[in-house]
Amino acid sequence: MKMRLVKLITIGALMACALLAVLSSNQSTSASDAEYAGTGFGTVENLEARYKEWEAQYVKAGGDSNWVIPMGWFKGLSTENSYGVEGTATLNLIDGTVSVAVNGLPGDGSYDVWMVDNGVGSVLPEAGENMLRIGGLRRDGKVATLKAELGNRAFADFELDLIVVTRAGMSPIENRVLVGTTTLFHRLYRGAQRGGFGTLSDHPESAASENGKRGVFARLLNAISPTAEAQIGPQQGVNNLITRGRNGFFNQTFNGNGRTCGTCHREDESLTITPEFISDLPLNDPLFVAETQPALAANFENPVLMRKFALILENVDGFDDLPNKFVMRGVPHTLALLPNTLAPRSALVLGAGVDVTTVPPNERTGWSGDGAPGTGTLREFIIGAITQHYPRTLARMPAGGGLAGDFRLPTVAELDEFEAFQKSTGRRADLVLTGPGALRLKDERAARGQVIFNTTGNFPILGIVGSNAGAGKCFFCHNNAGAGDGIEAVFFGVPPNLTTNLNFNTGIENQPSRAQTLVVPAQKVPRDGGFGLTVNGDGRGGRGDGTFNVPVLVEAADTPPFFHDNSVGTIEGAVEFYNSDQFAQSPAGFITGGIKLQATEVESVAAFLRVINALENIRSARDLAVRARNSSNDAIVDELLHLAISEAEDARKVLNCANLHFNGQKKLIEAIAAFILASGIDTKLLRDPVITEGISDLDTARNEIRF
């Protein structure tokens, strides 16, 4: 280690002759156009790759002649509790036709459908904005429908942000029964049609400041580009969105209680939060507002469960009964939000315990897949999260109509930016674990775990008869360690990016001695029913059908605790759960035909998951370090190197906890040392070779792990 530091310092010393020349120059501290938004985990390449996948599916489905918007009870926007009511609006933007179908509307009145083009204020419909009533719904049994011909110029100057079902005779300002929204990707698509991909309407100069207070990201953005949304090219426009989204994610409080998205999704904690991290926070951290702000003392958080297990109180089923309708859930990381917007919810009907609904929800967000219960979109999830976690009182009254409110809702521009940042982070694709080009690992345990992960065994529901010995069956739900099912991919030839992100009832809630129930009596924490709103859906209490969403696994090992309730602390324990009676007796256990792994096989699968997590950490750290080396802005370099250090350390810890790849761990330590040293060098000419050494160490560590 000492020799390594000497080598790195020597590199800087040998280049000292250039120092005077560098210091005598007037080196700029502002970023070049090419690196305009090269901060944090977000990259324009990631966002554009995910957009292109969305665009291909959208065009295949008919493009602007068949734009389908799901509608439902919208957490944060709906004015009445229309749980279980769902609908879709199908728009042909070319000829101006709109078709609406809604199922389950209460029979106590008539309903209108409106389109809203928001202004520069919040997404909440407000006086003076462009709103168009397109007609009244007509009932036909349980379904209410509407078809309107608006003409081929209807959408020429109308930028649809919301589609709203209201009580008849009321405007969207007064009443919102169901709501559906546009998405960032559709707005980018429309912008491209107008010749300005990446340059969106409704974006003011800056939404980064609040009450004159500017965070570090806001100040950095202002230094980089005092005037925003200039016509500076498509990539620059997308960069702008990502930078502002990151700034808002970590700094924007929306005039609320002081929390931001980053309060729970910490950037250097893999965009999640752990009990260990919480234990080091001061009392004045916004995470603890339930302990410091009297108006939030009851029914806003459970401080004991939050501090001990990083469990956050969520009113996923509405705010109408706060003492009784809540669940306690861990904070899922937001990395690798791969697109599945237009993927079929399922080409298969596997029986009880699997959610096979179509839309809504359209996208699956949150642990139960209905974190945005009405439409499922990330856009709704953002609005719902702000309504849930940001208010100053439990009235949760948003600002508007001249009232200050408990918080303010985001603008359309801010929603674009938040979406852009969240969809720009993490890897761009799932791994390849079988067949040509499959990942090949050097550690024998991890390599065996990869085989077990992809072994079918006995799967009677598909007519597959075999032995369960050494069969993990993991790929059925986590194809290529992602969140898409392997059944459609392996047996029906569905492309991996179009496989279904299913919900399953795996019996997690049936585990004995769950930590949270040992600390807080079970009767004081309602059972988490998972997806949907059906009361006692799984026969054991809880509001929902008992199913939970399948998460990605590549990032799992360094983001413990595991499962929606943070009930298992290690990746080995998470794998072992699938040997349990609770899983075997669950609907998902019945479907799979059971799983029975030996202790050594559990360790092998866990080793495999640790190794692929470490490889992803190394990939991420390398990307961050390369971008730091390419940067000429000291503030950006410091941020990128800080995150690269965090990622490399995560890789080292994940390997170290299972005694894996000691030589690789040593190279990771050397990479960390190089990045620490580089972060203390203010001169690019001297700093870059040190970063290069760190990148080389990362490459060596990666090569120690895989062929």
XYZ file of C-alpha atoms in Angstrom:
707
model
C 0.000 0.000 0.000
C 2.858 2.399 0.908
C 4.667 1.576 -2.312
C 1.497 2.308 -4.200
C 1.149 5.761 -2.672
C 4.804 6.503 -3.368
C 4.254 5.595 -7.003
C 1.243 7.869 -7.301
C 2.992 10.781 -5.605
C 6.018 10.278 -7.837
C 3.832 10.640 -10.916
C 2.747 14.026 -9.656
C 6.313 15.016 -8.798
C 7.632 14.095 -12.237
C 5.056 16.384 -13.770
C 5.771 19.306 -11.451
C 7.782 21.030 -14.137
C 4.508 21.750 -15.882
C 2.969 23.301 -12.806
C 4.166 26.867 -13.349
C 2.840 26.877 -16.887
C -0.513 25.620 -15.689
C -0.729 28.079 -12.831
C 0.226 30.968 -15.067
C -2.666 30.156 -17.371
C -6.130 31.348 -16.508
C -7.676 27.878 -16.173
C -11.462 27.961 -16.359
C -13.489 26.331 -13.617
C -16.628 26.100 -15.704
C -17.506 22.911 -17.540
C -17.188 22.612 -21.259
C -20.267 22.024 -23.356
C -19.355 18.346 -23.762
C -19.489 17.770 -20.013
C -22.280 20.228 -19.262
C -24.251 17.865 -17.072
C -21.703 15.129 -16.456
C -22.393 14.932 -12.738
C -23.633 12.131 -10.546
C -24.842 8.730 -11.672
C -26.900 10.190 -14.508
C -25.624 10.190 -18.090
C -27.192 11.353 -21.307
C -26.183 8.063 -22.954
C -28.287 6.090 -20.468
C -31.322 8.291 -20.926
C -31.096 8.241 -24.706
C -30.689 4.445 -24.763
C -33.806 3.997 -22.659
C -35.685 6.539 -24.715
C -34.845 4.681 -27.920
C -36.262 1.441 -26.472
C -39.435 3.273 -25.489
C -39.657 4.950 -28.880
C -39.349 1.648 -30.747
C -42.217 0.164 -28.736
C -44.320 3.310 -29.063
C -43.922 3.465 -32.846
C -44.629 -0.263 -33.149
C -47.888 0.247 -31.226
C -49.015 2.956 -33.642
C -47.139 6.039 -32.471
C -49.131 9.247 -32.270
C -52.105 7.577 -33.899
C -52.471 5.318 -30.840
C -51.258 7.108 -27.708
C -52.731 5.247 -24.727
C -52.805 7.046 -21.370
C -53.845 5.089 -18.272
C -56.076 6.892 -15.778
C -56.863 6.169 -12.158
C -57.035 7.466 -8.626
C -54.001 9.701 -8.611
C -52.174 10.091 -5.312
C -51.621 13.807 -4.862
C -53.984 15.023 -7.614
C -57.329 13.254 -7.196
C -59.838 15.137 -5.058
C -61.865 12.078 -4.034
C -61.083 8.477 -3.215
C -61.998 6.578 -6.361
C -60.093 3.431 -5.386
C -60.399 0.581 -7.840
C -61.730 2.751 -10.674
C -59.524 2.586 -13.738
C -59.614 3.711 -17.305
C -57.680 4.526 -20.424
C -57.723 7.364 -22.888
C -56.626 6.559 -26.434
C -55.629 9.581 -28.484
C -54.953 9.943 -32.178
C -52.921 13.127 -32.311
C -52.928 13.070 -36.088
C -56.658 13.143 -36.801
C -57.714 14.514 -33.402
C -59.872 11.671 -32.083
C -60.071 10.830 -28.389
C -61.599 7.637 -26.980
C -62.075 7.099 -23.253
C -63.211 3.974 -21.399
C -63.586 3.859 -17.605
C -64.486 0.825 -15.529
C -66.039 0.950 -12.061
C -67.195 4.560 -11.741
C -69.579 5.131 -8.821
C -73.189 5.165 -9.948
C -74.093 8.341 -8.089
C -73.675 10.830 -10.891
C -72.454 11.808 -14.326
C -68.892 12.515 -15.385
C -67.008 14.716 -17.835
C -63.601 14.285 -19.475
C -61.156 17.180 -19.772
C -57.733 17.739 -21.268
C -55.312 20.096 -19.508
C -52.322 21.945 -20.927
C -50.502 23.145 -17.807
C -48.787 26.507 -17.668
C -45.548 27.338 -15.883
C -47.118 26.805 -12.463
C -47.533 23.464 -10.703
C -49.010 20.392 -12.360
C -52.200 21.123 -10.422
C -54.807 22.603 -12.823
C -55.056 26.326 -12.202
C -57.092 29.283 -13.447
C -55.884 30.697 -16.742
C -54.466 27.426 -18.065
C -55.569 25.847 -21.313
C -58.332 23.344 -20.469
C -60.715 21.658 -22.888
C -63.843 19.698 -21.982
C -64.144 16.999 -24.604
C -67.488 15.562 -23.501
C -69.451 13.509 -21.010
C -69.058 9.793 -20.330
C -71.967 7.518 -21.258
C -72.555 4.386 -19.238
C -72.847 0.955 -20.813
C -73.089 -1.473 -17.923
C -70.016 -1.182 -15.722
C -68.071 0.686 -18.389
C -68.464 4.373 -19.218
C -67.197 5.528 -22.602
C -66.666 8.620 -24.697
C -65.477 9.231 -28.233
C -64.796 12.733 -29.496
C -63.688 14.084 -32.885
C -61.636 17.204 -32.214
C -60.205 17.757 -35.701
C -56.726 17.354 -37.111
C -55.540 20.714 -35.710
C -56.634 19.955 -32.155
C -53.150 19.115 -30.888
C -51.148 21.504 -33.044
C -50.887 24.047 -30.247
C -52.247 21.995 -27.338
C -49.546 20.262 -25.260
C -51.463 17.624 -23.316
C -50.184 17.296 -19.747
C -53.200 15.807 -17.949
C -56.405 14.055 -18.901
C -58.979 14.323 -16.122
C -62.354 12.763 -15.330
C -64.471 15.139 -13.245
C -67.960 15.173 -11.820
C -70.316 16.584 -14.443
C -70.454 20.342 -14.460
C -67.186 20.761 -12.573
C -63.802 21.820 -13.947
C -60.457 20.108 -13.266
C -59.678 22.964 -10.901
C -62.655 21.987 -8.721
C -62.774 18.214 -9.047
C -60.519 15.376 -10.204
C -61.888 11.847 -9.912
C -59.395 10.165 -12.242
C -56.192 11.569 -13.685
C -53.733 10.450 -16.332
C -50.487 12.151 -17.329
C -48.076 12.444 -20.168
C -44.503 11.182 -19.668
C -41.043 12.574 -20.295
C -40.430 10.154 -23.156
C -43.598 11.162 -24.962
C -42.721 14.826 -24.537
C -39.250 14.134 -25.933
C -40.851 12.305 -28.855
C -43.149 15.219 -29.611
C -40.215 17.611 -29.277
C -38.267 15.582 -31.820
C -41.198 15.780 -34.241
C -41.040 19.541 -33.924
C -37.322 19.401 -34.671
C -36.087 19.994 -31.130
C -35.345 16.711 -29.357
C -34.254 17.533 -25.822
C -35.777 21.020 -25.896
C -39.185 20.926 -24.232
C -41.926 23.461 -23.873
C -42.999 24.737 -20.447
C -39.422 24.916 -19.132
C -38.664 28.209 -17.378
C -35.135 29.504 -16.979
C -34.567 27.630 -13.727
C -36.504 25.691 -11.109
C -33.423 25.032 -9.033
C -33.799 27.670 -6.330
C -36.375 28.013 -3.616
C -36.904 31.033 -1.406
C -33.515 32.357 -2.498
C -31.686 29.355 -1.067
C -29.466 27.473 -3.511
C -27.761 24.149 -2.868
C -24.389 23.087 -4.214
C -25.900 21.516 -7.343
C -27.939 24.651 -8.018
C -24.874 26.866 -7.671
C -22.945 24.525 -9.944
C -25.714 24.639 -12.537
C -25.777 28.421 -12.410
C -21.999 28.597 -12.861
C -22.201 26.260 -15.836
C -25.122 27.855 -17.593
C -26.720 31.062 -16.301
C -29.301 30.845 -19.068
C -31.036 27.531 -19.445
C -32.905 25.871 -22.296
C -30.915 27.743 -24.928
C -30.999 26.209 -28.363
C -27.702 24.403 -27.922
C -28.381 21.092 -29.590
C -30.348 17.980 -28.668
C -27.764 16.298 -26.438
C -27.201 19.507 -24.550
C -30.927 19.831 -23.950
C -31.091 16.312 -22.504
C -28.026 17.054 -20.371
C -29.855 20.105 -19.074
C -32.781 17.945 -17.971
C -30.540 15.474 -16.152
C -28.555 18.155 -14.338
C -31.655 19.968 -13.171
C -33.291 16.690 -12.220
C -30.346 15.764 -10.056
C -30.341 19.207 -8.483
C -34.041 18.943 -7.675
C -33.765 15.343 -6.481
C -31.236 16.260 -3.815
C -32.129 19.878 -3.023
C -35.739 20.717 -3.849
C -38.015 20.751 -0.763
C -41.123 21.986 -2.598
C -41.795 24.429 0.258
C -42.478 21.508 2.562
C -41.020 20.114 5.767
C -37.405 20.153 4.569
C -37.245 16.704 3.014
C -36.038 16.014 -0.514
C -35.930 12.814 -2.557
C -32.323 12.521 -1.431
C -33.405 12.417 2.204
C -34.110 8.708 1.759
C -32.348 8.024 -1.560
C -28.778 8.987 -0.601
C -26.500 9.333 -3.579
C -23.439 7.775 -1.958
C -25.577 4.977 -0.481
C -26.558 3.546 -3.893
C -29.654 5.779 -3.873
C -31.166 4.070 -0.855
C -30.660 4.322 2.917
C -29.667 1.823 5.600
C -30.068 1.603 9.384
C -26.294 2.013 9.747
C -26.367 5.250 7.765
C -29.375 6.527 9.728
C -27.585 5.868 13.027
C -24.973 8.511 12.149
C -27.416 11.277 11.180
C -27.968 14.282 13.459
C -31.411 14.926 14.891
C -31.867 17.975 12.672
C -31.659 15.840 9.523
C -34.964 16.143 7.602
C -35.396 12.374 7.874
C -36.431 12.936 11.500
C -39.162 15.550 10.961
C -41.638 13.353 12.849
C -39.451 13.821 15.915
C -38.749 17.534 15.486
C -41.956 18.990 14.004
C -44.998 18.624 16.317
C -47.522 18.709 13.469
C -45.996 15.470 12.154
C -45.573 13.670 15.472
C -48.368 11.150 14.927
C -49.157 8.956 11.899
C -46.398 10.413 9.720
C -43.531 8.054 10.589
C -42.725 5.355 13.112
C -39.399 6.680 14.456
C -38.491 3.407 16.182
C -38.868 1.278 13.056
C -37.246 3.936 10.903
C -34.166 4.190 13.100
C -33.721 0.467 13.721
C -34.663 -0.958 10.321
C -34.838 1.982 7.861
C -38.564 1.373 7.426
C -40.592 4.303 6.095
C -44.317 4.766 6.679
C -46.334 4.723 3.444
C -50.054 5.361 2.951
C -50.125 3.469 -0.330
C -53.888 2.936 -0.097
C -54.844 6.556 0.528
C -54.873 9.133 3.304
C -58.436 8.649 4.576
C -57.571 6.538 7.668
C -54.048 7.436 8.771
C -53.993 5.485 12.089
C -54.932 2.213 10.398
C -54.201 2.354 6.661
C -50.443 2.359 6.338
C -47.552 0.009 5.694
C -43.888 0.060 6.717
C -41.491 -0.409 3.809
C -37.804 -0.205 3.074
C -36.398 2.305 0.604
C -35.758 0.688 -2.791
C -32.793 1.989 -4.744
C -33.695 3.810 -7.956
C -30.846 2.511 -10.103
C -31.501 0.687 -13.384
C -35.094 1.803 -13.897
C -35.161 -0.118 -17.167
C -38.090 0.592 -19.478
C -41.089 -1.726 -19.425
C -43.731 0.872 -20.162
C -45.276 -0.851 -23.135
C -44.304 -4.404 -22.266
C -47.262 -6.780 -21.915
C -48.155 -7.271 -18.298
C -48.214 -10.969 -19.056
C -48.591 -13.258 -22.034
C -49.152 -16.014 -19.491
C -51.749 -16.665 -16.854
C -49.965 -18.765 -14.270
C -52.685 -18.980 -11.671
C -53.191 -17.725 -8.146
C -50.605 -15.436 -6.662
C -49.522 -13.756 -9.892
C -50.779 -10.355 -10.906
C -51.543 -10.366 -14.635
C -53.395 -7.076 -14.974
C -52.682 -4.889 -17.982
C -53.038 -1.149 -17.393
C -53.280 0.619 -15.074
C -50.743 0.473 -13.536
C -48.721 0.727 -16.686
C -45.261 0.927 -15.159
C -44.471 -0.874 -11.920
C -43.128 1.397 -9.194
C -42.480 0.756 -5.519
C -42.288 -2.566 -3.710
C -45.832 -3.659 -4.480
C -45.906 -2.407 -8.063
C -48.601 0.110 -7.147
C -46.507 2.819 -5.538
C -48.346 4.975 -8.064
C -51.706 3.223 -7.653
C -53.696 4.942 -10.367
C -51.531 4.824 -13.477
C -48.290 3.311 -12.278
C -46.102 5.822 -14.065
C -42.923 7.225 -12.564
C -44.465 10.678 -13.024
C -47.358 9.800 -10.740
C -44.962 8.168 -8.293
C -42.995 11.423 -8.002
C -46.158 13.447 -7.313
C -47.382 10.850 -4.816
C -44.026 10.738 -3.016
C -43.985 14.517 -2.601
C -47.539 14.432 -1.255
C -46.629 11.578 1.090
C -43.292 12.705 2.501
C -42.946 16.487 2.075
C -45.942 18.198 3.789
C -45.697 20.338 6.900
C -48.987 18.992 8.309
C -51.050 15.847 7.856
C -53.692 17.830 5.988
C -51.371 17.482 2.977
C -52.920 20.509 1.310
C -50.942 21.574 -1.767
C -50.397 25.239 -2.443
C -52.748 26.810 -4.967
C -55.699 29.108 -5.367
C -53.985 31.759 -3.292
C -53.318 29.355 -0.403
C -49.779 28.662 0.823
C -50.557 25.010 1.552
C -48.375 22.419 3.275
C -46.132 22.037 0.233
C -46.248 22.763 -3.459
C -46.616 20.277 -6.285
C -43.934 20.145 -9.002
C -44.234 21.904 -12.328
C -44.342 20.016 -15.611
C -40.741 21.101 -16.159
C -39.661 19.681 -12.809
C -41.450 16.399 -13.512
C -39.554 16.153 -16.805
C -36.306 16.806 -14.981
C -36.942 14.329 -12.164
C -37.868 11.649 -14.688
C -34.779 12.426 -16.748
C -32.412 12.052 -13.815
C -33.972 8.856 -12.491
C -34.055 7.216 -15.910
C -30.456 8.212 -16.632
C -28.810 6.352 -13.754
C -27.407 2.853 -13.505
C -26.628 0.352 -16.220
C -28.208 0.385 -19.662
C -29.082 -3.299 -20.014
C -29.404 -6.551 -18.107
C -26.596 -9.080 -18.045
C -26.251 -12.060 -20.378
C -26.071 -15.138 -18.155
C -26.658 -17.994 -20.607
C -25.817 -18.847 -24.188
C -23.289 -17.154 -26.484
C -21.511 -14.237 -24.876
C -22.634 -15.227 -21.394
C -20.807 -13.873 -18.364
C -17.959 -16.190 -17.264
C -16.800 -15.948 -13.662
C -13.466 -17.045 -12.204
C -14.565 -17.923 -8.680
C -15.784 -21.522 -8.561
C -18.536 -20.844 -6.017
C -19.897 -17.872 -7.946
C -19.740 -19.813 -11.231
C -21.671 -22.665 -9.628
C -24.165 -20.149 -8.270
C -24.708 -18.852 -11.808
C -25.577 -22.377 -12.950
C -27.952 -22.919 -10.024
C -29.553 -19.534 -10.693
C -30.458 -20.658 -14.226
C -31.414 -24.303 -13.521
C -35.065 -25.210 -14.131
C -35.671 -28.315 -12.020
C -39.238 -29.475 -11.497
C -41.738 -26.921 -12.817
C -45.056 -28.764 -13.064
C -47.221 -25.826 -14.106
C -45.256 -25.646 -17.378
C -45.168 -29.412 -17.742
C -41.460 -29.580 -16.873
C -40.695 -32.662 -14.804
C -37.278 -32.989 -13.241
C -35.282 -32.995 -10.037
C -35.138 -29.950 -7.803
C -31.602 -30.843 -6.739
C -29.394 -27.853 -7.456
C -32.248 -25.982 -9.131
C -32.559 -22.387 -8.005
C -35.203 -21.475 -10.609
C -34.254 -17.827 -10.005
C -34.327 -16.879 -13.672
C -38.072 -17.533 -13.913
C -38.683 -14.219 -12.144
C -35.266 -12.568 -12.594
C -34.219 -13.282 -16.165
C -30.540 -12.322 -16.571
C -30.681 -11.083 -12.964
C -33.131 -8.335 -13.970
C -36.799 -7.791 -13.214
C -38.309 -9.452 -16.306
C -39.570 -13.033 -16.189
C -37.528 -15.769 -17.806
C -40.535 -17.888 -18.691
C -41.480 -15.764 -21.670
C -37.842 -15.247 -22.642
C -36.705 -18.873 -22.427
C -39.816 -20.782 -23.447
C -41.625 -18.329 -25.715
C -38.783 -16.360 -27.306
C -39.907 -12.943 -26.044
C -37.004 -10.424 -26.207
C -35.615 -9.815 -22.706
C -36.515 -6.101 -22.776
C -40.142 -7.014 -23.450
C -40.557 -9.688 -20.794
C -43.063 -9.115 -18.045
C -42.282 -7.487 -14.723
C -44.657 -9.608 -12.671
C -45.998 -9.465 -9.127
C -45.877 -12.579 -6.939
C -47.087 -13.613 -3.500
C -43.994 -15.289 -2.065
C -45.106 -15.418 1.570
C -42.710 -12.761 2.880
C -45.368 -11.402 5.216
C -45.841 -14.875 6.746
C -42.297 -15.172 8.126
C -42.066 -15.769 11.878
C -40.081 -13.463 14.146
C -39.778 -10.618 11.660
C -37.649 -7.960 13.298
C -40.249 -5.219 13.099
C -42.854 -7.355 14.882
C -40.392 -8.112 17.680
C -39.829 -4.407 18.332
C -43.332 -3.071 17.725
C -46.330 -5.318 18.500
C -47.760 -6.749 15.292
C -51.235 -5.357 15.936
C -49.795 -1.836 15.763
C -48.351 -2.373 12.285
C -50.994 -3.464 9.770
C -50.179 -6.361 7.508
C -48.800 -5.233 4.152
C -51.196 -6.588 1.563
C -49.054 -5.659 -1.423
C -50.546 -4.814 -4.789
C -54.014 -3.335 -5.144
C -56.749 -2.366 -2.732
C -58.703 -5.557 -2.133
C -59.224 -5.977 1.607
C -57.796 -9.243 2.958
C -56.719 -10.186 -0.526
C -54.487 -13.055 0.578
C -56.789 -14.302 3.316
C -54.442 -13.211 6.105
C -55.255 -9.536 6.526
C -53.848 -6.518 4.770
C -55.132 -4.400 1.929
C -54.068 -5.843 -1.413
C -53.880 -9.128 -3.274
C -50.788 -10.301 -1.413
C -48.387 -9.850 -4.320
C -45.198 -7.797 -4.546
C -43.182 -6.611 -7.496
C -40.098 -8.446 -8.774
C -37.009 -6.201 -8.293
C -33.735 -6.256 -10.203
C -30.957 -8.332 -8.608
C -27.726 -6.966 -10.067
C -27.630 -4.119 -7.532
C -29.033 -6.193 -4.665
C -26.023 -7.351 -2.637
C -24.845 -3.877 -1.592
C -28.323 -2.524 -0.847
C -29.442 -4.520 2.217
C -31.699 -5.129 4.097
C -33.817 -7.197 1.726
C -37.457 -7.546 0.693
C -40.127 -4.892 1.067
C -40.095 -5.100 4.857
C -36.286 -5.121 5.310
C -36.777 -8.407 7.161
C -33.565 -10.130 6.025
C -30.159 -8.574 6.576
C -27.832 -10.528 4.267
C -27.925 -11.693 0.664
C -27.347 -15.260 1.917
C -30.442 -14.940 4.099
C -32.434 -13.606 1.164
C -31.517 -16.663 -0.935
C -32.210 -18.989 1.996
C -35.753 -17.596 2.305
C -36.713 -19.526 -0.828
C -35.994 -22.769 1.049
C -38.476 -21.774 3.747
C -41.873 -23.229 4.518
C -43.351 -19.769 4.026
C -42.223 -19.695 0.402
C -43.112 -23.354 -0.243
C -46.649 -22.748 1.027
C -47.127 -19.483 -0.875
C -48.841 -19.170 -4.273
C -45.466 -18.459 -5.892
C -44.010 -21.557 -4.230
C -46.848 -23.634 -5.657
C -46.260 -22.238 -9.138
C -42.529 -22.962 -9.095
C -42.926 -26.451 -7.701
C -40.808 -25.533 -4.695
C -37.114 -24.822 -4.241
C -34.752 -26.842 -2.081
C -31.110 -25.834 -2.031
C -28.414 -27.152 0.257
C -26.471 -24.752 2.468
C -23.476 -24.797 0.122
C -25.763 -24.076 -2.830
C -27.305 -21.120 -1.017
C -23.781 -19.824 -0.463
C -22.971 -20.323 -4.149
C -26.001 -18.374 -5.366
C -25.218 -15.615 -2.876
C -21.589 -15.568 -4.070
C -22.843 -15.191 -7.636
C -25.069 -12.271 -6.618
C -22.205 -10.655 -4.730
C -19.854 -10.968 -7.681
C -22.259 -9.509 -10.258
C -22.973 -6.658 -7.834
C -19.247 -6.006 -7.459
C -18.816 -6.032 -11.236
C -21.586 -3.454 -11.566
C -19.983 -1.320 -8.848
C -16.681 -1.488 -10.735
C -18.374 -0.572 -14.018
C -20.061 2.374 -12.348
C -16.877 3.507 -10.551
C -14.923 3.310 -13.796
C -17.527 5.347 -15.672
C -17.499 7.998 -12.951
C -13.695 8.120 -12.915
C -13.435 8.434 -16.700
C -15.903 11.296 -16.636
C -13.898 12.915 -13.831
C -10.740 12.639 -15.916
C -12.515 14.200 -18.878
C -13.780 17.117 -16.822
C -12.167 20.508 -16.492
C -14.456 21.626 -13.671
C -13.040 21.087 -10.182
C -16.462 20.833 -8.526
C -17.646 18.197 -10.991
C -14.386 16.250 -10.610
C -14.753 16.191 -6.824
C -18.345 14.929 -7.033
C -17.528 12.238 -9.572
C -14.476 11.002 -7.673
C -16.457 10.953 -4.411
C -19.036 8.686 -6.028
C -16.348 6.551 -7.703
C -14.764 5.990 -4.280
C -18.162 5.043 -2.841
C -18.817 2.560 -5.657
C -15.364 0.974 -5.384
C -15.760 0.654 -1.621
C -19.170 -0.993 -2.085
C -17.562 -3.543 -4.419
C -14.815 -4.251 -1.894
C -17.250 -4.710 1.004
C -19.566 -6.968 -0.998
C -16.641 -9.256 -1.845
C -15.025 -9.055 1.569
C -18.141 -10.179 3.430
C -17.958 -13.569 1.683
C -14.161 -13.913 1.395
C -14.209 -13.505 -2.372
C -11.406 -12.340 -4.680
C -8.769 -11.082 -2.250
C -6.499 -9.882 -5.043
C -9.396 -8.011 -6.590
C -10.108 -6.403 -3.223
C -6.507 -5.220 -3.018
C -6.764 -3.548 -6.419
C -10.003 -1.884 -5.343
C -8.230 -0.481 -2.267
C -5.488 0.865 -4.532
C -8.084 2.428 -6.847
C -9.723 4.104 -3.858
C -6.358 5.445 -2.704
C -5.688 6.833 -6.174
C -9.030 8.611 -6.333
C -8.569 10.048 -2.846
C -5.171 11.357 -3.863
C -6.525 12.745 -7.149
C -9.348 14.566 -5.377
C -6.733 16.576 -3.487
C -4.977 17.765 -6.644
C -6.323 21.033 -8.031
C -4.480 20.968 -11.345
C -5.913 18.886 -14.171
C -2.526 18.196 -15.750
C -1.289 16.605 -12.516
C -4.565 15.037 -11.481
C -5.457 13.115 -14.645
C -2.548 10.613 -14.560
C -3.468 9.700 -10.979
C -7.081 9.101 -12.018
C -5.795 6.970 -14.885
C -3.875 4.815 -12.402
C -7.076 4.327 -10.409
C -8.972 3.347 -13.552
C -6.256 0.809 -14.358
C -6.670 -0.658 -10.863
C -10.402 -1.007 -11.435
C -9.737 -2.817 -14.715
C -7.378 -5.205 -12.945
C -9.936 -5.846 -10.209
C -12.587 -6.596 -12.825
C -10.248 -8.993 -14.619
C -9.640 -10.819 -11.335
C -13.369 -11.555 -11.166
C -14.389 -12.487 -14.704
C -12.834 -13.957 -17.816
